[in-house]
């Protein structure tokens, strides 16, 4: 039996966080993937329930309210600029400041050259 992954937002809150089995959840709820398939997003709202299902072990999926969901925001120039800047930062070594061709893992924190990887660029 898995532990409930979603922490109780307020222990004194009398509202339980319902859990359903697959295909047993009431209508009006959808997972993040199901929202996305309809071109919707949770829009900052927390999940209100979860589904427990078996797939190589027990898994949980959060359920969001369809009536609170909002349309996915289209990619604008500004959003693409933000994504570019984020990816550039992930490719830039914090030690030597060089932008590399690859994303530097945050767990390593520096490029292969600074990390002393033989034959690295
Ligand atoms: Zn470096």
Coordinates of C-alpha atoms and ligand atoms in Angstrom, one line a residue:
X1 CA 0.0 0.0 0.0
X2 CA 1.7 3.3 -1.1
X3 CA 1.9 6.3 1.1
X4 CA -0.2 9.3 0.0
X5 CA 2.3 11.5 -1.8
X6 CA 0.3 14.7 -1.5
X7 CA 1.0 16.4 1.8
X8 CA -2.0 17.5 3.9
X9 CA -2.0 21.3 3.2
X10 CA -3.6 22.0 6.5
X11 CA -3.7 19.2 9.1
X12 CA -6.7 20.7 10.8
X13 CA -8.6 20.8 7.5
X14 CA -11.5 18.4 7.9
X15 CA -11.7 18.0 4.1
X16 CA -10.2 14.6 3.1
X17 CA -8.1 14.2 0.0
X18 CA -10.0 11.6 -1.8
X19 CA -8.4 8.6 -3.6
X20 CA -10.0 6.7 -6.3
X21 CA -9.2 3.5 -8.3
X22 CA -8.7 3.7 -12.0
X23 CA -12.0 4.6 -13.9
X24 CA -13.7 5.1 -10.6
X25 CA -13.2 8.9 -10.2
X26 CA -16.2 11.1 -10.5
X27 CA -16.7 13.3 -13.5
X28 CA -15.4 16.9 -13.7
X29 CA -11.9 15.8 -12.7
X30 CA -8.9 15.1 -15.0
X31 CA -5.2 14.4 -14.7
X32 CA -2.6 16.9 -16.0
X33 CA -2.2 14.8 -19.1
X34 CA -5.9 14.7 -19.7
X35 CA -6.2 18.4 -19.3
X36 CA -3.3 18.9 -21.8
X37 CA -5.1 16.7 -24.3
X38 CA -8.0 19.2 -24.1
X39 CA -5.6 22.1 -24.4
X40 CA -6.1 23.0 -20.7
X41 CA -3.8 23.6 -17.7
X42 CA -4.5 23.5 -14.0
X43 CA -3.8 27.2 -13.8
X44 CA -2.3 27.2 -10.4
X45 CA -5.0 25.2 -8.8
X46 CA -4.0 22.3 -6.5
X47 CA -5.2 18.8 -7.2
X48 CA -8.4 17.9 -5.4
X49 CA -8.1 14.1 -5.5
X50 CA -5.8 11.3 -6.7
X51 CA -6.1 8.0 -8.6
X52 CA -4.2 5.0 -7.6
X53 CA -3.4 2.5 -10.3
X54 CA -1.1 -0.4 -10.9
X55 CA 1.7 -0.1 -13.5
X56 CA 4.9 -1.9 -12.6
X57 CA 3.9 -1.1 -9.0
X58 CA 1.4 1.2 -7.5
X59 CA 1.3 4.7 -8.9
X60 CA -0.6 7.9 -8.1
X61 CA -2.0 10.5 -10.5
X62 CA -3.3 13.8 -9.2
X63 CA -6.8 15.0 -10.3
X64 CA -7.6 18.6 -11.1
X65 CA -11.0 20.2 -11.5
X66 CA -12.0 20.7 -15.1
X67 CA -14.1 23.8 -14.2
X68 CA -11.1 25.6 -12.8
X69 CA -8.8 24.7 -15.7
X70 CA -7.8 27.3 -18.2
X71 CA -6.5 27.2 -21.8
X72 CA -2.8 26.6 -22.3
X73 CA -1.1 29.9 -23.0
X74 CA 0.3 30.1 -26.5
X75 CA 4.1 30.5 -26.9
X76 CA 4.9 34.2 -27.5
X77 CA 8.2 35.9 -28.5
X78 CA 8.8 36.7 -24.8
X79 CA 8.1 33.1 -23.7
X80 CA 10.5 31.8 -26.3
X81 CA 13.1 34.3 -25.2
X82 CA 12.7 33.1 -21.6
X83 CA 13.1 29.5 -22.7
X84 CA 16.2 30.4 -24.7
X85 CA 17.8 32.2 -21.8
X86 CA 17.0 29.3 -19.4
X87 CA 18.6 26.8 -21.8
X88 CA 21.6 29.0 -22.3
X89 CA 22.1 29.2 -18.5
X90 CA 21.9 25.4 -18.3
X91 CA 24.6 25.1 -20.9
X92 CA 26.9 27.7 -19.4
X93 CA 29.6 26.5 -17.0
X94 CA 29.5 28.2 -13.6
X95 CA 33.3 27.7 -13.2
X96 CA 34.7 28.9 -16.5
X97 CA 31.7 30.7 -17.9
X98 CA 31.9 29.0 -21.3
X99 CA 28.7 28.1 -23.1
X100 CA 28.8 24.4 -24.0
X101 CA 27.0 22.3 -26.6
X102 CA 25.4 20.3 -23.9
X103 CA 23.4 20.9 -20.8
X104 CA 25.5 20.8 -17.7
X105 CA 23.9 18.6 -15.0
X106 CA 23.2 20.6 -11.9
X107 CA 24.5 17.8 -9.8
X108 CA 28.0 18.3 -11.5
X109 CA 27.7 22.1 -11.7
X110 CA 30.6 22.5 -14.2
X111 CA 31.5 21.6 -17.7
X112 CA 33.4 18.4 -18.6
X113 CA 36.6 20.4 -19.2
X114 CA 36.5 21.9 -15.7
X115 CA 35.5 18.5 -14.3
X116 CA 38.6 16.9 -15.8
X117 CA 36.9 14.5 -18.2
X118 CA 39.6 13.1 -20.5
X119 CA 39.2 14.5 -24.1
X120 CA 36.3 16.7 -23.1
X121 CA 35.2 19.9 -24.9
Ligands
LIG1 ZN1 33.9 25.0 -17.3

